[in-house]
mmCIF file of C-alpha atoms in Angstrom:
data_model
loop_
_atom_site.group_PDB
_atom_site.id
_atom_site.type_symbol
_atom_site.label_atom_id
_atom_site.label_comp_id
_atom_site.label_asym_id
_atom_site.label_seq_id
_atom_site.Cartn_x
_atom_site.Cartn_y
_atom_site.Cartn_z
ATOM 1 C CA UNK A 1 79.010 -46.968 -24.237
ATOM 2 C CA UNK A 2 76.604 -47.876 -26.718
ATOM 3 C CA UNK A 3 73.738 -45.807 -25.003
ATOM 4 C CA UNK A 4 76.036 -42.818 -24.827
ATOM 5 C CA UNK A 5 77.113 -43.114 -28.298
ATOM 6 C CA UNK A 6 73.452 -43.284 -29.324
ATOM 7 C CA UNK A 7 72.832 -39.791 -27.825
ATOM 8 C CA UNK A 8 72.716 -36.690 -29.770
ATOM 9 C CA UNK A 9 75.795 -34.467 -29.610
ATOM 10 C CA UNK A 10 76.064 -32.261 -26.554
ATOM 11 C CA UNK A 11 74.881 -28.114 -27.038
ATOM 12 C CA UNK A 12 77.830 -26.237 -25.586
ATOM 13 C CA UNK A 13 75.974 -23.005 -26.240
ATOM 14 C CA UNK A 14 72.804 -24.234 -24.748
ATOM 15 C CA UNK A 15 74.525 -25.072 -21.652
ATOM 16 C CA UNK A 16 76.571 -21.807 -21.642
ATOM 17 C CA UNK A 17 73.336 -19.827 -21.878
ATOM 18 C CA UNK A 18 71.574 -21.993 -19.159
ATOM 19 C CA UNK A 19 74.812 -21.290 -17.172
ATOM 20 C CA UNK A 20 74.582 -17.591 -17.601
ATOM 21 C CA UNK A 21 70.672 -17.255 -17.026
ATOM 22 C CA UNK A 22 71.232 -19.281 -13.492
ATOM 23 C CA UNK A 23 74.142 -17.151 -12.792
ATOM 24 C CA UNK A 24 72.068 -13.964 -13.445
ATOM 25 C CA UNK A 25 69.066 -14.962 -11.336
ATOM 26 C CA UNK A 26 71.541 -15.817 -8.527
ATOM 27 C CA UNK A 27 72.834 -12.419 -8.716
ATOM 28 C CA UNK A 28 69.364 -10.983 -8.680
ATOM 29 C CA UNK A 29 68.191 -13.211 -5.724
ATOM 30 C CA UNK A 30 71.553 -12.208 -3.842
ATOM 31 C CA UNK A 31 70.693 -8.540 -4.488
ATOM 32 C CA UNK A 32 67.000 -9.060 -3.443
ATOM 33 C CA UNK A 33 68.479 -10.813 -0.286
ATOM 34 C CA UNK A 34 70.743 -7.884 0.577
ATOM 35 C CA UNK A 35 67.788 -5.594 -0.060
ATOM 36 C CA UNK A 36 65.459 -7.336 2.261
ATOM 37 C CA UNK A 37 68.426 -7.511 5.188
ATOM 38 C CA UNK A 38 68.564 -3.513 4.710
ATOM 39 C CA UNK A 39 64.838 -3.059 4.844
ATOM 40 C CA UNK A 40 64.423 -5.286 7.673
ATOM 41 C CA UNK A 41 67.275 -3.480 9.443
ATOM 42 C CA UNK A 42 65.976 -0.186 8.653
ATOM 43 C CA UNK A 43 62.372 -1.520 9.952
ATOM 44 C CA UNK A 44 63.975 -2.533 13.219
ATOM 45 C CA UNK A 45 65.549 1.008 13.927
ATOM 46 C CA UNK A 46 62.057 2.474 12.729
ATOM 47 C CA UNK A 47 60.383 0.220 15.423
ATOM 48 C CA UNK A 48 62.614 1.210 18.174
ATOM 49 C CA UNK A 49 62.222 4.890 17.129
ATOM 50 C CA UNK A 50 58.356 4.408 17.160
ATOM 51 C CA UNK A 51 58.408 2.695 20.822
ATOM 52 C CA UNK A 52 60.610 5.792 21.854
ATOM 53 C CA UNK A 53 58.346 8.307 20.252
ATOM 54 C CA UNK A 54 55.087 6.597 21.680
ATOM 55 C CA UNK A 55 56.713 6.580 25.347
ATOM 56 C CA UNK A 56 57.402 10.244 24.652
ATOM 57 C CA UNK A 57 54.062 10.975 23.575
ATOM 58 C CA UNK A 58 52.165 9.366 26.507
ATOM 59 C CA UNK A 59 52.648 12.541 28.765
ATOM 60 C CA UNK A 60 52.059 15.025 25.888
ATOM 61 C CA UNK A 61 48.927 13.281 24.861
ATOM 62 C CA UNK A 62 47.666 13.277 28.441
ATOM 63 C CA UNK A 63 48.387 17.081 28.441
ATOM 64 C CA UNK A 64 46.611 17.431 25.279
ATOM 65 C CA UNK A 65 43.646 15.387 26.555
ATOM 66 C CA UNK A 66 43.054 17.743 29.584
ATOM 67 C CA UNK A 67 43.650 21.044 27.886
ATOM 68 C CA UNK A 68 41.087 19.980 25.091
ATOM 69 C CA UNK A 69 38.898 18.768 28.022
ATOM 70 C CA UNK A 70 39.152 22.164 29.813
ATOM 71 C CA UNK A 71 39.004 24.127 26.170
ATOM 72 C CA UNK A 72 35.558 21.925 25.443
ATOM 73 C CA UNK A 73 34.290 22.985 29.078
ATOM 74 C CA UNK A 74 35.061 26.511 28.501
ATOM 75 C CA UNK A 75 33.433 26.526 24.935
ATOM 76 C CA UNK A 76 30.373 24.946 25.899
ATOM 77 C CA UNK A 77 30.451 21.896 23.656
ATOM 78 C CA UNK A 78 31.728 19.050 26.260
ATOM 79 C CA UNK A 79 29.023 16.691 27.626
ATOM 80 C CA UNK A 80 30.353 17.646 31.233
ATOM 81 C CA UNK A 81 29.121 20.974 30.602
ATOM 82 C CA UNK A 82 25.354 20.192 31.475
ATOM 83 C CA UNK A 83 24.028 23.851 30.869
ATOM 84 C CA UNK A 84 26.165 24.149 27.681
ATOM 85 C CA UNK A 85 27.465 27.579 28.963
ATOM 86 C CA UNK A 86 30.449 29.167 27.432
ATOM 87 C CA UNK A 87 33.010 30.573 29.850
ATOM 88 C CA UNK A 88 32.452 33.923 28.785
ATOM 89 C CA UNK A 89 28.756 33.477 29.338
ATOM 90 C CA UNK A 90 29.357 31.968 32.919
ATOM 91 C CA UNK A 91 31.267 35.091 33.993
ATOM 92 C CA UNK A 92 28.467 37.556 32.349
ATOM 93 C CA UNK A 93 26.037 35.776 34.019
ATOM 94 C CA UNK A 94 27.340 37.199 37.501
ATOM 95 C CA UNK A 95 26.980 40.875 35.855
ATOM 96 C CA UNK A 96 23.567 39.708 34.301
ATOM 97 C CA UNK A 97 22.588 39.175 37.903
ATOM 98 C CA UNK A 98 23.388 42.763 38.867
ATOM 99 C CA UNK A 99 21.776 44.438 35.933
ATOM 100 C CA UNK A 100 18.617 42.312 36.365
ATOM 101 C CA UNK A 101 18.296 43.264 40.156
ATOM 102 C CA UNK A 102 18.901 47.009 39.408
ATOM 103 C CA UNK A 103 16.499 46.884 36.402
ATOM 104 C CA UNK A 104 14.163 45.169 38.496
ATOM 105 C CA UNK A 105 13.630 48.618 40.768
ATOM 106 C CA UNK A 106 12.666 50.122 37.579
ATOM 107 C CA UNK A 107 10.116 47.483 35.924
ATOM 108 C CA UNK A 108 8.460 46.929 39.391
ATOM 109 C CA UNK A 109 7.609 50.539 39.257
ATOM 110 C CA UNK A 110 6.771 50.514 35.495
ATOM 111 C CA UNK A 111 4.579 47.472 36.228
ATOM 112 C CA UNK A 112 2.779 48.563 39.229
ATOM 113 C CA UNK A 113 4.772 45.933 41.217
ATOM 114 C CA UNK A 114 3.905 43.226 38.926
ATOM 115 C CA UNK A 115 7.144 41.909 37.398
ATOM 116 C CA UNK A 116 10.605 40.727 38.824
ATOM 117 C CA UNK A 117 13.422 40.123 36.394
ATOM 118 C CA UNK A 118 15.656 37.389 37.338
ATOM 119 C CA UNK A 119 18.734 35.987 35.749
ATOM 120 C CA UNK A 120 18.109 31.833 34.664
ATOM 121 C CA UNK A 121 20.825 29.568 33.594
ATOM 122 C CA UNK A 122 18.273 27.047 32.691
ATOM 123 C CA UNK A 123 19.657 24.614 29.887
ATOM 124 C CA UNK A 124 18.194 25.884 26.630
ATOM 125 C CA UNK A 125 16.641 23.483 24.060
ATOM 126 C CA UNK A 126 17.967 21.937 20.950
ATOM 127 C CA UNK A 127 21.429 23.267 20.247
ATOM 128 C CA UNK A 128 21.122 26.375 21.817
ATOM 129 C CA UNK A 129 23.662 27.807 24.538
ATOM 130 C CA UNK A 130 22.584 28.501 28.008
ATOM 131 C CA UNK A 131 23.353 30.933 30.620
ATOM 132 C CA UNK A 132 22.222 34.413 29.899
ATOM 133 C CA UNK A 133 18.635 34.041 29.896
ATOM 134 C CA UNK A 134 16.200 36.143 31.567
ATOM 135 C CA UNK A 135 12.683 35.372 33.232
ATOM 136 C CA UNK A 136 10.232 37.464 34.801
ATOM 137 C CA UNK A 137 8.241 36.343 38.332
ATOM 138 C CA UNK A 138 4.875 37.749 37.686
ATOM 139 C CA UNK A 139 3.170 38.718 40.923
ATOM 140 C CA UNK A 140 -0.087 38.206 39.420
ATOM 141 C CA UNK A 141 0.315 34.431 39.136
ATOM 142 C CA UNK A 142 3.268 33.929 41.210
ATOM 143 C CA UNK A 143 4.799 32.040 38.209
ATOM 144 C CA UNK A 144 8.325 32.300 36.852
ATOM 145 C CA UNK A 145 8.310 32.585 33.066
ATOM 146 C CA UNK A 146 10.421 33.253 30.015
ATOM 147 C CA UNK A 147 10.775 37.161 29.002
ATOM 148 C CA UNK A 148 9.296 35.897 25.363
ATOM 149 C CA UNK A 149 5.969 35.476 26.790
ATOM 150 C CA UNK A 150 5.664 39.282 27.758
ATOM 151 C CA UNK A 151 3.258 41.230 25.445
ATOM 152 C CA UNK A 152 4.440 43.871 23.221
ATOM 153 C CA UNK A 153 4.170 46.641 25.890
ATOM 154 C CA UNK A 154 5.601 44.470 28.779
ATOM 155 C CA UNK A 155 8.469 43.664 26.237
ATOM 156 C CA UNK A 156 9.115 47.586 25.732
ATOM 157 C CA UNK A 157 9.018 47.910 29.563
ATOM 158 C CA UNK A 158 11.188 45.160 30.271
ATOM 159 C CA UNK A 159 14.000 46.432 27.616
ATOM 160 C CA UNK A 160 13.633 50.111 29.007
ATOM 161 C CA UNK A 161 14.102 48.770 32.558
ATOM 162 C CA UNK A 162 17.299 46.615 31.409
ATOM 163 C CA UNK A 163 18.811 49.399 29.792
ATOM 164 C CA UNK A 164 18.413 51.322 32.831
ATOM 165 C CA UNK A 165 19.658 48.963 35.188
ATOM 166 C CA UNK A 166 22.724 48.379 32.815
ATOM 167 C CA UNK A 167 23.439 52.100 32.782
ATOM 168 C CA UNK A 168 23.316 51.884 36.912
ATOM 169 C CA UNK A 169 25.614 48.909 36.923
ATOM 170 C CA UNK A 170 27.792 50.658 34.639
ATOM 171 C CA UNK A 171 27.912 53.793 36.656
ATOM 172 C CA UNK A 172 28.739 51.809 39.613
ATOM 173 C CA UNK A 173 31.420 49.773 38.066
ATOM 174 C CA UNK A 174 32.804 53.028 36.460
ATOM 175 C CA UNK A 175 33.721 54.653 39.928
ATOM 176 C CA UNK A 176 30.618 56.969 39.776
ATOM 177 C CA UNK A 177 31.093 57.791 36.004
ATOM 178 C CA UNK A 178 27.706 58.601 35.063
ATOM 179 C CA UNK A 179 25.566 57.893 31.654
ATOM 180 C CA UNK A 180 24.215 61.123 31.174
ATOM 181 C CA UNK A 181 22.142 60.911 28.275
ATOM 182 C CA UNK A 182 19.676 58.207 27.323
ATOM 183 C CA UNK A 183 17.608 57.859 23.820
ATOM 184 C CA UNK A 184 14.504 55.586 23.470
ATOM 185 C CA UNK A 185 13.465 55.393 19.929
ATOM 186 C CA UNK A 186 9.656 54.557 19.481
ATOM 187 C CA UNK A 187 7.917 51.440 21.747
ATOM 188 C CA UNK A 188 5.444 53.693 23.217
ATOM 189 C CA UNK A 189 2.780 53.154 20.806
ATOM 190 C CA UNK A 190 2.425 49.731 22.230
ATOM 191 C CA UNK A 191 1.712 51.176 25.588
ATOM 192 C CA UNK A 192 -1.719 51.360 27.297
ATOM 193 C CA UNK A 193 -2.307 54.931 29.126
ATOM 194 C CA UNK A 194 -1.401 53.597 32.565
ATOM 195 C CA UNK A 195 1.877 51.908 31.518
ATOM 196 C CA UNK A 196 2.625 55.119 29.739
ATOM 197 C CA UNK A 197 2.279 57.276 32.667
ATOM 198 C CA UNK A 198 4.362 54.785 34.852
ATOM 199 C CA UNK A 199 7.165 54.654 32.357
ATOM 200 C CA UNK A 200 7.217 58.602 31.774
ATOM 201 C CA UNK A 201 7.372 58.938 35.651
ATOM 202 C CA UNK A 202 10.290 56.732 35.494
ATOM 203 C CA UNK A 203 12.097 58.731 32.969
ATOM 204 C CA UNK A 204 10.973 61.970 34.842
ATOM 205 C CA UNK A 205 12.846 60.759 37.720
ATOM 206 C CA UNK A 206 15.797 60.220 35.646
ATOM 207 C CA UNK A 207 15.301 64.062 34.191
ATOM 208 C CA UNK A 208 15.032 65.455 37.491
ATOM 209 C CA UNK A 209 18.541 63.628 38.417
ATOM 210 C CA UNK A 210 20.168 66.011 35.663
ATOM 211 C CA UNK A 211 20.255 63.203 33.362
ATOM 212 C CA UNK A 212 18.912 63.863 29.740
ATOM 213 C CA UNK A 213 16.363 61.684 28.024
ATOM 214 C CA UNK A 214 15.655 61.732 24.373
ATOM 215 C CA UNK A 215 12.106 60.159 23.227
ATOM 216 C CA UNK A 216 11.964 59.366 19.480
ATOM 217 C CA UNK A 217 8.097 58.839 19.061
ATOM 218 C CA UNK A 218 5.142 59.428 16.729
ATOM 219 C CA UNK A 219 2.708 59.025 19.787
ATOM 220 C CA UNK A 220 0.785 62.319 20.259
ATOM 221 C CA UNK A 221 0.284 62.181 23.951
ATOM 222 C CA UNK A 222 4.089 62.236 24.718
ATOM 223 C CA UNK A 223 3.798 65.867 23.664
ATOM 224 C CA UNK A 224 2.162 67.104 26.865
ATOM 225 C CA UNK A 225 4.748 65.389 28.714
ATOM 226 C CA UNK A 226 7.756 66.334 26.975
ATOM 227 C CA UNK A 227 9.099 69.709 27.932
ATOM 228 C CA UNK A 228 11.734 70.376 25.194
ATOM 229 C CA UNK A 229 10.820 68.861 21.801
ATOM 230 C CA UNK A 230 12.317 68.854 18.534
ATOM 231 C CA UNK A 231 9.415 68.300 15.747
ATOM 232 C CA UNK A 232 10.037 66.790 12.388
ATOM 233 C CA UNK A 233 7.705 68.191 9.859
ATOM 234 C CA UNK A 234 7.322 66.558 6.502
ATOM 235 C CA UNK A 235 6.280 68.566 3.243
ATOM 236 C CA UNK A 236 6.463 67.968 -0.163
ATOM 237 C CA UNK A 237 9.581 70.423 -0.281
ATOM 238 C CA UNK A 238 11.293 68.113 2.148
ATOM 239 C CA UNK A 239 11.409 67.875 5.868
ATOM 240 C CA UNK A 240 12.215 70.529 8.828
ATOM 241 C CA UNK A 241 12.977 70.725 12.055
ATOM 242 C CA UNK A 242 11.147 72.914 14.634
ATOM 243 C CA UNK A 243 12.377 73.205 18.304
ATOM 244 C CA UNK A 244 9.886 74.399 20.917
ATOM 245 C CA UNK A 245 9.300 74.041 24.709
ATOM 246 C CA UNK A 246 5.988 73.360 26.132
ATOM 247 C CA UNK A 247 4.260 73.506 29.435
ATOM 248 C CA UNK A 248 4.364 70.057 31.106
ATOM 249 C CA UNK A 249 1.224 68.505 32.558
ATOM 250 C CA UNK A 250 2.065 65.785 34.829
#
């Protein structure tokens, strides 16, 4: 009792404040616990949804991967597509083979039997796409090479042969509908005299089959081979057009 009597008097207000603070913290802790329990329940629900969604997604993912694989193959971007050939290129390649075959009949005559056009699906270098390549077989060397190695005159002959071959294939595919008119713009200046004669013989054979062949050129030698001509004459007052017919010397 003596010791208790020696203690300072109790501070009731401080005790009340401490009690109030403890009560407040208890309420906050209780509220936090309730919130945590609610979050746990929500997370449990989301977990169940995620598991269910993953199960439902599995067949969709398999379907997507299958379609994506086919799409990449068709686009020529898949590593499984060894030639990096697009689907449309694959389809067109068959038609290009027909065009090359028809063109060879013309090119062989233009080149005195030297060149044959063939379709090539060889893989292109770098990031270039493959499938619609053209090579020539050179009868003089027996080698097959890219058309890019042809000279200017040879390239013109090959291009003309391809145009004629395409016209033949289109005619066959269109149920006999003929492409009646063909215009050729320049290119004759790169030809030697023998090649020029051979190409004009081919064009003459088209004209004899009632096809109209128009030639745009500055080559003077053509004037002796073209029976009907439209000549553009320049002057200081402008250009004038002259129509004339000339006797043809074969």
